[in-house]
Amino acid sequence: MADMSKVIDVENADLLLTTTKQVRKRLDLNRPVPRELLLECIDVASHAPMGGNQERNRWIIVDDPAIKAQITPIYQAYGSSYLAARSEGAEGRQERVIESASYLVDHVADVPAWVLALRLDRLPADAENFDLASYYGSVAPGVWSFQLAARARGLGSAWTTFHLAREQQVAEILGIPATVTQIALLPVAYYTGDSFAPAPRRPAAEITYLNRWKAPVTDD
Ligand SMILES: Cc1cc2nc3c(=O)[nH]c(=O)nc-3n(C[C@H](O)[C@H](O)[C@H](O)COP(=O)(O)O)c2cc1C
């Protein structure tokens, strides 16, 4: 069998993985997003790992302005107060993220498509870490894969959760049954400009331990 690892262009793969950013201010609000393109991204996302190989993730594409208009005030009410509370004293990168997220809160209704990630079932209120890790660990990789696949197709997206503060209200608007959990709402649009820079991150050796908690992975 051919060694498939050789087919992957590592440089390009790393470029995709390190420069797929949450896109908010650079979303093109005037260019419609074809539904087929979103379905392609969801097809890719379905290959992400999931506990027990159970395909229980679901997606809703919302591109009807009338439906977006019903959800937008819910999104904005919580988003604005959350960001206002965090903007006090925020500096540097944190301040920029809050400013960018505030822009998205203000313009969310105008983003051509929203993609909601959901999972069948709801966890009991007393769920243990094992259940939580298995449950959310089965959805999050797919959402990220969706974002990567979107980026590769010229689409920007932002992982947002403000609507979850009023999850039930959103569920009623979209006809989502009480047995289903909403995970994220991604506004999606073509992005403007053509390059993204990786954000500064702590080096692996600083956040990785060897064999024991806090034991350094390198000698120096
Ligand atoms: C679980 C989760 C929830 C998030 N919720 C929001 C949100 O409600 N609004 C928003 O603008 N960004 C949200 N983000 C995006 C983060 O702010 C963003 O990933 C972080 O600032 C790092 O930026 P980068 O992904 O562009 O590198 C969320 C990300 C995750 C993983």
PDB file of C-alpha atoms and ligand atoms in Angstrom:
ATOM      1  CA  MET A   1       0.000   0.000   0.000  1.00  0.00           C
ATOM      2  CA  ALA A   2       1.249   3.490  -0.799  1.00  0.00           C
ATOM      3  CA  ASP A   3       2.567   5.511   2.153  1.00  0.00           C
ATOM      4  CA  MET A   4      -0.176   8.120   2.358  1.00  0.00           C
ATOM      5  CA  SER A   5       1.788  10.246   4.836  1.00  0.00           C
ATOM      6  CA  LYS A   6       4.009  11.223   1.913  1.00  0.00           C
ATOM      7  CA  VAL A   7       1.030  12.701   0.094  1.00  0.00           C
ATOM      8  CA  ILE A   8       0.563  15.402   2.740  1.00  0.00           C
ATOM      9  CA  ASP A   9       2.471  18.593   2.137  1.00  0.00           C
ATOM     10  CA  VAL A  10       3.554  19.297   5.719  1.00  0.00           C
ATOM     11  CA  GLU A  11       4.383  22.933   5.118  1.00  0.00           C
ATOM     12  CA  ASN A  12       0.951  23.607   3.665  1.00  0.00           C
ATOM     13  CA  ALA A  13      -0.819  21.523   6.290  1.00  0.00           C
ATOM     14  CA  ASP A  14       0.945  23.445   9.074  1.00  0.00           C
ATOM     15  CA  LEU A  15       0.130  26.713   7.354  1.00  0.00           C
ATOM     16  CA  LEU A  16      -3.560  25.796   7.370  1.00  0.00           C
ATOM     17  CA  LEU A  17      -3.417  24.627  10.984  1.00  0.00           C
ATOM     18  CA  THR A  18      -1.561  27.654  12.319  1.00  0.00           C
ATOM     19  CA  THR A  19      -3.249  30.402  10.350  1.00  0.00           C
ATOM     20  CA  THR A  20      -6.877  29.357  10.519  1.00  0.00           C
ATOM     21  CA  LYS A  21      -8.037  32.131  12.800  1.00  0.00           C
ATOM     22  CA  GLN A  22     -11.392  33.246  14.087  1.00  0.00           C
ATOM     23  CA  VAL A  23     -12.446  35.672  11.365  1.00  0.00           C
ATOM     24  CA  ARG A  24     -14.742  38.481  12.405  1.00  0.00           C
ATOM     25  CA  LYS A  25     -13.816  41.852  10.928  1.00  0.00           C
ATOM     26  CA  ARG A  26     -12.678  40.326   7.650  1.00  0.00           C
ATOM     27  CA  LEU A  27     -15.923  38.534   6.852  1.00  0.00           C
ATOM     28  CA  ASP A  28     -17.271  39.681   3.504  1.00  0.00           C
ATOM     29  CA  LEU A  29     -20.847  40.639   4.348  1.00  0.00           C
ATOM     30  CA  ASN A  30     -21.789  41.258   0.726  1.00  0.00           C
ATOM     31  CA  ARG A  31     -20.892  37.981  -0.946  1.00  0.00           C
ATOM     32  CA  PRO A  32     -23.310  35.069  -0.604  1.00  0.00           C
ATOM     33  CA  VAL A  33     -21.907  31.718   0.467  1.00  0.00           C
ATOM     34  CA  PRO A  34     -23.047  28.747  -1.660  1.00  0.00           C
ATOM     35  CA  ARG A  35     -24.758  26.067   0.432  1.00  0.00           C
ATOM     36  CA  GLU A  36     -22.894  23.336  -1.503  1.00  0.00           C
ATOM     37  CA  LEU A  37     -19.600  24.744  -0.235  1.00  0.00           C
ATOM     38  CA  LEU A  38     -20.834  24.540   3.348  1.00  0.00           C
ATOM     39  CA  LEU A  39     -21.965  20.968   2.775  1.00  0.00           C
ATOM     40  CA  GLU A  40     -18.493  20.136   1.451  1.00  0.00           C
ATOM     41  CA  CYS A  41     -16.984  21.499   4.673  1.00  0.00           C
ATOM     42  CA  ILE A  42     -19.454  19.474   6.747  1.00  0.00           C
ATOM     43  CA  ASP A  43     -18.526  16.356   4.754  1.00  0.00           C
ATOM     44  CA  VAL A  44     -14.897  16.980   5.689  1.00  0.00           C
ATOM     45  CA  ALA A  45     -15.826  17.674   9.321  1.00  0.00           C
ATOM     46  CA  SER A  46     -17.594  14.322   9.585  1.00  0.00           C
ATOM     47  CA  HIS A  47     -14.182  12.627   9.400  1.00  0.00           C
ATOM     48  CA  ALA A  48     -13.088  14.114  12.720  1.00  0.00           C
ATOM     49  CA  PRO A  49     -12.716  11.725  15.659  1.00  0.00           C
ATOM     50  CA  MET A  50     -15.809  10.938  17.730  1.00  0.00           C
ATOM     51  CA  GLY A  51     -16.237   8.728  20.780  1.00  0.00           C
ATOM     52  CA  GLY A  52     -17.335   5.209  19.857  1.00  0.00           C
ATOM     53  CA  ASN A  53     -17.345   6.217  16.198  1.00  0.00           C
ATOM     54  CA  GLN A  54     -20.929   7.315  16.753  1.00  0.00           C
ATOM     55  CA  GLU A  55     -22.071   9.773  14.113  1.00  0.00           C
ATOM     56  CA  ARG A  56     -24.278  11.811  16.402  1.00  0.00           C
ATOM     57  CA  ASN A  57     -23.191  15.296  15.353  1.00  0.00           C
ATOM     58  CA  ARG A  58     -25.689  17.397  13.443  1.00  0.00           C
ATOM     59  CA  TRP A  59     -25.503  20.746  11.689  1.00  0.00           C
ATOM     60  CA  ILE A  60     -27.971  23.467  10.787  1.00  0.00           C
ATOM     61  CA  ILE A  61     -27.196  26.035   8.109  1.00  0.00           C
ATOM     62  CA  VAL A  62     -29.103  29.275   8.682  1.00  0.00           C
ATOM     63  CA  ASP A  63     -29.081  31.645   5.731  1.00  0.00           C
ATOM     64  CA  ASP A  64     -32.659  32.926   5.894  1.00  0.00           C
ATOM     65  CA  PRO A  65     -32.483  36.611   6.967  1.00  0.00           C
ATOM     66  CA  ALA A  66     -35.855  36.323   8.730  1.00  0.00           C
ATOM     67  CA  ILE A  67     -34.597  33.516  10.973  1.00  0.00           C
ATOM     68  CA  LYS A  68     -31.293  35.264  11.609  1.00  0.00           C
ATOM     69  CA  ALA A  69     -33.289  38.343  12.600  1.00  0.00           C
ATOM     70  CA  GLN A  70     -35.131  36.363  15.270  1.00  0.00           C
ATOM     71  CA  ILE A  71     -31.949  34.958  16.807  1.00  0.00           C
ATOM     72  CA  THR A  72     -29.785  38.071  16.503  1.00  0.00           C
ATOM     73  CA  PRO A  73     -31.245  39.959  19.519  1.00  0.00           C
ATOM     74  CA  ILE A  74     -30.666  36.885  21.699  1.00  0.00           C
ATOM     75  CA  TYR A  75     -27.068  36.621  20.480  1.00  0.00           C
ATOM     76  CA  GLN A  76     -26.480  40.350  20.900  1.00  0.00           C
ATOM     77  CA  ALA A  77     -28.013  40.681  24.360  1.00  0.00           C
ATOM     78  CA  TYR A  78     -25.678  38.165  25.945  1.00  0.00           C
ATOM     79  CA  GLY A  79     -22.680  38.896  23.688  1.00  0.00           C
ATOM     80  CA  SER A  80     -22.713  42.627  24.433  1.00  0.00           C
ATOM     81  CA  SER A  81     -22.965  42.249  28.183  1.00  0.00           C
ATOM     82  CA  TYR A  82     -20.350  39.457  28.279  1.00  0.00           C
ATOM     83  CA  LEU A  83     -17.874  41.527  26.266  1.00  0.00           C
ATOM     84  CA  ALA A  84     -18.595  44.765  28.161  1.00  0.00           C
ATOM     85  CA  ALA A  85     -17.861  42.978  31.431  1.00  0.00           C
ATOM     86  CA  ARG A  86     -14.527  41.732  30.077  1.00  0.00           C
ATOM     87  CA  SER A  87     -13.401  44.900  28.337  1.00  0.00           C
ATOM     88  CA  GLU A  88     -12.555  46.690  31.632  1.00  0.00           C
ATOM     89  CA  GLY A  89      -8.810  46.564  32.008  1.00  0.00           C
ATOM     90  CA  ALA A  90      -8.256  44.356  28.948  1.00  0.00           C
ATOM     91  CA  GLU A  91      -4.997  45.082  27.145  1.00  0.00           C
ATOM     92  CA  GLY A  92      -3.008  44.002  24.113  1.00  0.00           C
ATOM     93  CA  ARG A  93      -4.193  40.856  22.360  1.00  0.00           C
ATOM     94  CA  GLN A  94      -7.083  40.385  24.767  1.00  0.00           C
ATOM     95  CA  GLU A  95      -8.351  43.881  24.034  1.00  0.00           C
ATOM     96  CA  ARG A  96      -8.133  43.198  20.298  1.00  0.00           C
ATOM     97  CA  VAL A  97     -10.093  39.954  20.638  1.00  0.00           C
ATOM     98  CA  ILE A  98     -12.834  41.760  22.604  1.00  0.00           C
ATOM     99  CA  GLU A  99     -12.976  44.528  20.025  1.00  0.00           C
ATOM    100  CA  SER A 100     -13.155  42.000  17.196  1.00  0.00           C
ATOM    101  CA  ALA A 101     -15.823  39.921  18.978  1.00  0.00           C
ATOM    102  CA  SER A 102     -17.843  43.115  19.600  1.00  0.00           C
ATOM    103  CA  TYR A 103     -17.701  43.907  15.894  1.00  0.00           C
ATOM    104  CA  LEU A 104     -19.092  40.464  15.148  1.00  0.00           C
ATOM    105  CA  VAL A 105     -21.861  40.883  17.744  1.00  0.00           C
ATOM    106  CA  ASP A 106     -22.880  44.128  16.014  1.00  0.00           C
ATOM    107  CA  HIS A 107     -22.796  42.631  12.503  1.00  0.00           C
ATOM    108  CA  VAL A 108     -23.813  39.029  13.063  1.00  0.00           C
ATOM    109  CA  ALA A 109     -27.162  39.408  11.303  1.00  0.00           C
ATOM    110  CA  ASP A 110     -25.371  40.497   8.126  1.00  0.00           C
ATOM    111  CA  VAL A 111     -23.032  37.523   7.928  1.00  0.00           C
ATOM    112  CA  PRO A 112     -24.380  35.540   4.946  1.00  0.00           C
ATOM    113  CA  ALA A 113     -24.467  32.104   6.571  1.00  0.00           C
ATOM    114  CA  TRP A 114     -24.491  30.733  10.080  1.00  0.00           C
ATOM    115  CA  VAL A 115     -23.545  27.150  10.725  1.00  0.00           C
ATOM    116  CA  LEU A 116     -24.710  25.641  13.983  1.00  0.00           C
ATOM    117  CA  ALA A 117     -23.034  22.544  15.369  1.00  0.00           C
ATOM    118  CA  LEU A 118     -25.193  20.259  17.474  1.00  0.00           C
ATOM    119  CA  ARG A 119     -25.056  16.819  19.009  1.00  0.00           C
ATOM    120  CA  LEU A 120     -27.851  14.395  19.662  1.00  0.00           C
ATOM    121  CA  ASP A 121     -28.493  13.675  23.352  1.00  0.00           C
ATOM    122  CA  ARG A 122     -28.100  15.834  26.405  1.00  0.00           C
ATOM    123  CA  LEU A 123     -25.804  15.177  29.309  1.00  0.00           C
ATOM    124  CA  PRO A 124     -27.347  14.825  32.763  1.00  0.00           C
ATOM    125  CA  ALA A 125     -26.750  17.808  35.082  1.00  0.00           C
ATOM    126  CA  ASP A 126     -24.490  15.666  37.284  1.00  0.00           C
ATOM    127  CA  ALA A 127     -22.347  14.394  34.398  1.00  0.00           C
ATOM    128  CA  GLU A 128     -18.831  13.409  35.445  1.00  0.00           C
ATOM    129  CA  ASN A 129     -15.669  14.540  33.729  1.00  0.00           C
ATOM    130  CA  PHE A 130     -15.484  11.227  31.855  1.00  0.00           C
ATOM    131  CA  ASP A 131     -18.907  11.918  30.300  1.00  0.00           C
ATOM    132  CA  LEU A 132     -18.160  15.589  29.615  1.00  0.00           C
ATOM    133  CA  ALA A 133     -14.804  14.818  28.017  1.00  0.00           C
ATOM    134  CA  SER A 134     -16.304  12.082  25.842  1.00  0.00           C
ATOM    135  CA  TYR A 135     -19.282  14.179  24.850  1.00  0.00           C
ATOM    136  CA  TYR A 136     -17.636  17.483  23.981  1.00  0.00           C
ATOM    137  CA  GLY A 137     -14.547  15.676  22.735  1.00  0.00           C
ATOM    138  CA  SER A 138     -16.768  14.089  20.114  1.00  0.00           C
ATOM    139  CA  VAL A 139     -18.009  17.420  18.757  1.00  0.00           C
ATOM    140  CA  ALA A 140     -15.161  19.891  19.055  1.00  0.00           C
ATOM    141  CA  PRO A 141     -12.819  18.189  16.548  1.00  0.00           C
ATOM    142  CA  GLY A 142     -15.563  18.307  13.915  1.00  0.00           C
ATOM    143  CA  VAL A 143     -16.198  22.001  14.468  1.00  0.00           C
ATOM    144  CA  TRP A 144     -12.503  22.728  14.080  1.00  0.00           C
ATOM    145  CA  SER A 145     -12.305  20.534  10.962  1.00  0.00           C
ATOM    146  CA  PHE A 146     -15.210  22.521   9.559  1.00  0.00           C
ATOM    147  CA  GLN A 147     -13.275  25.739  10.148  1.00  0.00           C
ATOM    148  CA  LEU A 148     -10.159  24.324   8.494  1.00  0.00           C
ATOM    149  CA  ALA A 149     -12.080  23.035   5.479  1.00  0.00           C
ATOM    150  CA  ALA A 150     -13.810  26.404   5.195  1.00  0.00           C
ATOM    151  CA  ARG A 151     -10.517  28.297   5.317  1.00  0.00           C
ATOM    152  CA  ALA A 152      -9.101  26.071   2.569  1.00  0.00           C
ATOM    153  CA  ARG A 153     -12.055  27.164   0.413  1.00  0.00           C
ATOM    154  CA  GLY A 154     -11.614  30.895   1.081  1.00  0.00           C
ATOM    155  CA  LEU A 155     -14.248  31.031   3.819  1.00  0.00           C
ATOM    156  CA  GLY A 156     -13.669  32.578   7.226  1.00  0.00           C
ATOM    157  CA  SER A 157     -15.633  31.590  10.309  1.00  0.00           C
ATOM    158  CA  ALA A 158     -15.715  32.291  14.014  1.00  0.00           C
ATOM    159  CA  TRP A 159     -16.504  29.791  16.764  1.00  0.00           C
ATOM    160  CA  THR A 160     -19.065  31.516  18.963  1.00  0.00           C
ATOM    161  CA  THR A 161     -21.240  30.450  21.876  1.00  0.00           C
ATOM    162  CA  PHE A 162     -23.143  33.592  22.947  1.00  0.00           C
ATOM    163  CA  HIS A 163     -26.475  32.151  21.774  1.00  0.00           C
ATOM    164  CA  LEU A 164     -26.115  29.316  24.279  1.00  0.00           C
ATOM    165  CA  ALA A 165     -26.978  31.661  27.126  1.00  0.00           C
ATOM    166  CA  ARG A 166     -30.521  31.355  25.760  1.00  0.00           C
ATOM    167  CA  GLU A 167     -30.188  27.929  24.169  1.00  0.00           C
ATOM    168  CA  GLN A 168     -33.834  27.025  24.649  1.00  0.00           C
ATOM    169  CA  GLN A 169     -35.121  30.166  22.958  1.00  0.00           C
ATOM    170  CA  VAL A 170     -32.874  29.482  19.973  1.00  0.00           C
ATOM    171  CA  ALA A 171     -34.051  25.860  19.959  1.00  0.00           C
ATOM    172  CA  GLU A 172     -37.671  26.993  19.769  1.00  0.00           C
ATOM    173  CA  ILE A 173     -36.972  29.281  16.828  1.00  0.00           C
ATOM    174  CA  LEU A 174     -35.168  26.506  14.932  1.00  0.00           C
ATOM    175  CA  GLY A 175     -37.427  23.636  16.000  1.00  0.00           C
ATOM    176  CA  ILE A 176     -34.581  21.811  17.735  1.00  0.00           C
ATOM    177  CA  PRO A 177     -35.918  19.084  20.068  1.00  0.00           C
ATOM    178  CA  ALA A 178     -35.136  19.150  23.786  1.00  0.00           C
ATOM    179  CA  THR A 179     -33.040  15.983  23.384  1.00  0.00           C
ATOM    180  CA  VAL A 180     -30.421  17.802  21.278  1.00  0.00           C
ATOM    181  CA  THR A 181     -27.503  19.922  22.540  1.00  0.00           C
ATOM    182  CA  GLN A 182     -26.306  23.030  20.743  1.00  0.00           C
ATOM    183  CA  ILE A 183     -22.548  23.426  20.712  1.00  0.00           C
ATOM    184  CA  ALA A 184     -21.523  26.409  18.598  1.00  0.00           C
ATOM    185  CA  LEU A 185     -22.770  28.997  16.149  1.00  0.00           C
ATOM    186  CA  LEU A 186     -20.300  29.846  13.402  1.00  0.00           C
ATOM    187  CA  PRO A 187     -20.963  32.904  11.284  1.00  0.00           C
ATOM    188  CA  VAL A 188     -19.392  32.041   7.900  1.00  0.00           C
ATOM    189  CA  ALA A 189     -18.475  34.267   4.947  1.00  0.00           C
ATOM    190  CA  TYR A 190     -15.785  34.628   2.330  1.00  0.00           C
ATOM    191  CA  TYR A 191     -12.868  36.381   3.954  1.00  0.00           C
ATOM    192  CA  THR A 192     -11.334  39.560   2.613  1.00  0.00           C
ATOM    193  CA  GLY A 193      -7.581  39.903   2.110  1.00  0.00           C
ATOM    194  CA  ASP A 194      -5.489  36.834   1.481  1.00  0.00           C
ATOM    195  CA  SER A 195      -3.187  36.073   4.346  1.00  0.00           C
ATOM    196  CA  PHE A 196      -3.432  35.401   8.065  1.00  0.00           C
ATOM    197  CA  ALA A 197      -0.551  35.485  10.525  1.00  0.00           C
ATOM    198  CA  PRO A 198      -0.192  32.841  13.229  1.00  0.00           C
ATOM    199  CA  ALA A 199      -0.944  34.200  16.707  1.00  0.00           C
ATOM    200  CA  PRO A 200       1.893  34.157  19.244  1.00  0.00           C
ATOM    201  CA  ARG A 201       1.710  30.949  21.276  1.00  0.00           C
ATOM    202  CA  ARG A 202       3.870  29.494  24.043  1.00  0.00           C
ATOM    203  CA  PRO A 203       6.418  26.987  22.699  1.00  0.00           C
ATOM    204  CA  ALA A 204       5.599  23.303  23.119  1.00  0.00           C
ATOM    205  CA  ALA A 205       8.543  22.731  25.466  1.00  0.00           C
ATOM    206  CA  GLU A 206       7.063  25.262  27.905  1.00  0.00           C
ATOM    207  CA  ILE A 207       3.685  23.562  28.145  1.00  0.00           C
ATOM    208  CA  THR A 208       4.733  19.927  27.801  1.00  0.00           C
ATOM    209  CA  TYR A 209       6.087  17.747  30.609  1.00  0.00           C
ATOM    210  CA  LEU A 210       7.991  14.497  30.381  1.00  0.00           C
ATOM    211  CA  ASN A 211       6.747  11.402  32.209  1.00  0.00           C
ATOM    212  CA  ARG A 212       5.718  13.429  35.287  1.00  0.00           C
ATOM    213  CA  TRP A 213       3.659  16.563  35.913  1.00  0.00           C
ATOM    214  CA  LYS A 214       5.912  19.628  35.619  1.00  0.00           C
ATOM    215  CA  ALA A 215       9.022  17.611  34.704  1.00  0.00           C
ATOM    216  CA  PRO A 216      10.729  19.476  31.835  1.00  0.00           C
ATOM    217  CA  VAL A 217      10.714  17.839  28.413  1.00  0.00           C
ATOM    218  CA  THR A 218      14.045  19.409  27.430  1.00  0.00           C
ATOM    219  CA  ASP A 219      17.364  19.532  29.296  1.00  0.00           C
ATOM    220  CA  ASP A 220      17.779  23.304  29.240  1.00  0.00           C
TER     221      ASP A 220
HETATM  222  C1  LIG B   1     -15.510  26.961  23.006  1.00  0.00           C
HETATM  223  C2  LIG B   1     -15.192  28.285  22.357  1.00  0.00           C
HETATM  224  C3  LIG B   1     -16.097  29.338  22.500  1.00  0.00           C
HETATM  225  C4  LIG B   1     -15.857  30.567  21.860  1.00  0.00           C
HETATM  226  N1  LIG B   1     -16.794  31.565  21.956  1.00  0.00           N
HETATM  227  C5  LIG B   1     -16.621  32.718  21.259  1.00  0.00           C
HETATM  228  C6  LIG B   1     -17.671  33.693  21.191  1.00  0.00           C
HETATM  229  O1  LIG B   1     -18.763  33.514  21.752  1.00  0.00           O
HETATM  230  N2  LIG B   1     -17.445  34.816  20.460  1.00  0.00           N
HETATM  231  C7  LIG B   1     -16.294  35.006  19.767  1.00  0.00           C
HETATM  232  O2  LIG B   1     -16.165  36.044  19.083  1.00  0.00           O
HETATM  233  N3  LIG B   1     -15.272  34.115  19.804  1.00  0.00           N
HETATM  234  C8  LIG B   1     -15.424  32.964  20.522  1.00  0.00           C
HETATM  235  N4  LIG B   1     -14.429  31.998  20.505  1.00  0.00           N
HETATM  236  C9  LIG B   1     -13.171  32.242  19.764  1.00  0.00           C
HETATM  237  C10 LIG B   1     -11.984  32.571  20.684  1.00  0.00           C
HETATM  238  O3  LIG B   1     -12.125  33.876  21.185  1.00  0.00           O
HETATM  239  C11 LIG B   1     -10.690  32.439  19.860  1.00  0.00           C
HETATM  240  O4  LIG B   1     -10.550  31.103  19.433  1.00  0.00           O
HETATM  241  C12 LIG B   1      -9.429  32.824  20.639  1.00  0.00           C
HETATM  242  O5  LIG B   1      -9.463  34.194  20.930  1.00  0.00           O
HETATM  243  C13 LIG B   1      -8.138  32.540  19.850  1.00  0.00           C
HETATM  244  O6  LIG B   1      -8.165  33.194  18.618  1.00  0.00           O
HETATM  245  P1  LIG B   1      -7.844  32.403  17.255  1.00  0.00           P
HETATM  246  O7  LIG B   1      -8.734  31.178  17.256  1.00  0.00           O
HETATM  247  O8  LIG B   1      -8.193  33.354  16.157  1.00  0.00           O
HETATM  248  O9  LIG B   1      -6.388  32.049  17.291  1.00  0.00           O
HETATM  249  C14 LIG B   1     -14.662  30.765  21.110  1.00  0.00           C
HETATM  250  C15 LIG B   1     -13.759  29.696  20.957  1.00  0.00           C
HETATM  251  C16 LIG B   1     -14.037  28.461  21.551  1.00  0.00           C
HETATM  252  C17 LIG B   1     -13.075  27.294  21.336  1.00  0.00           C
END
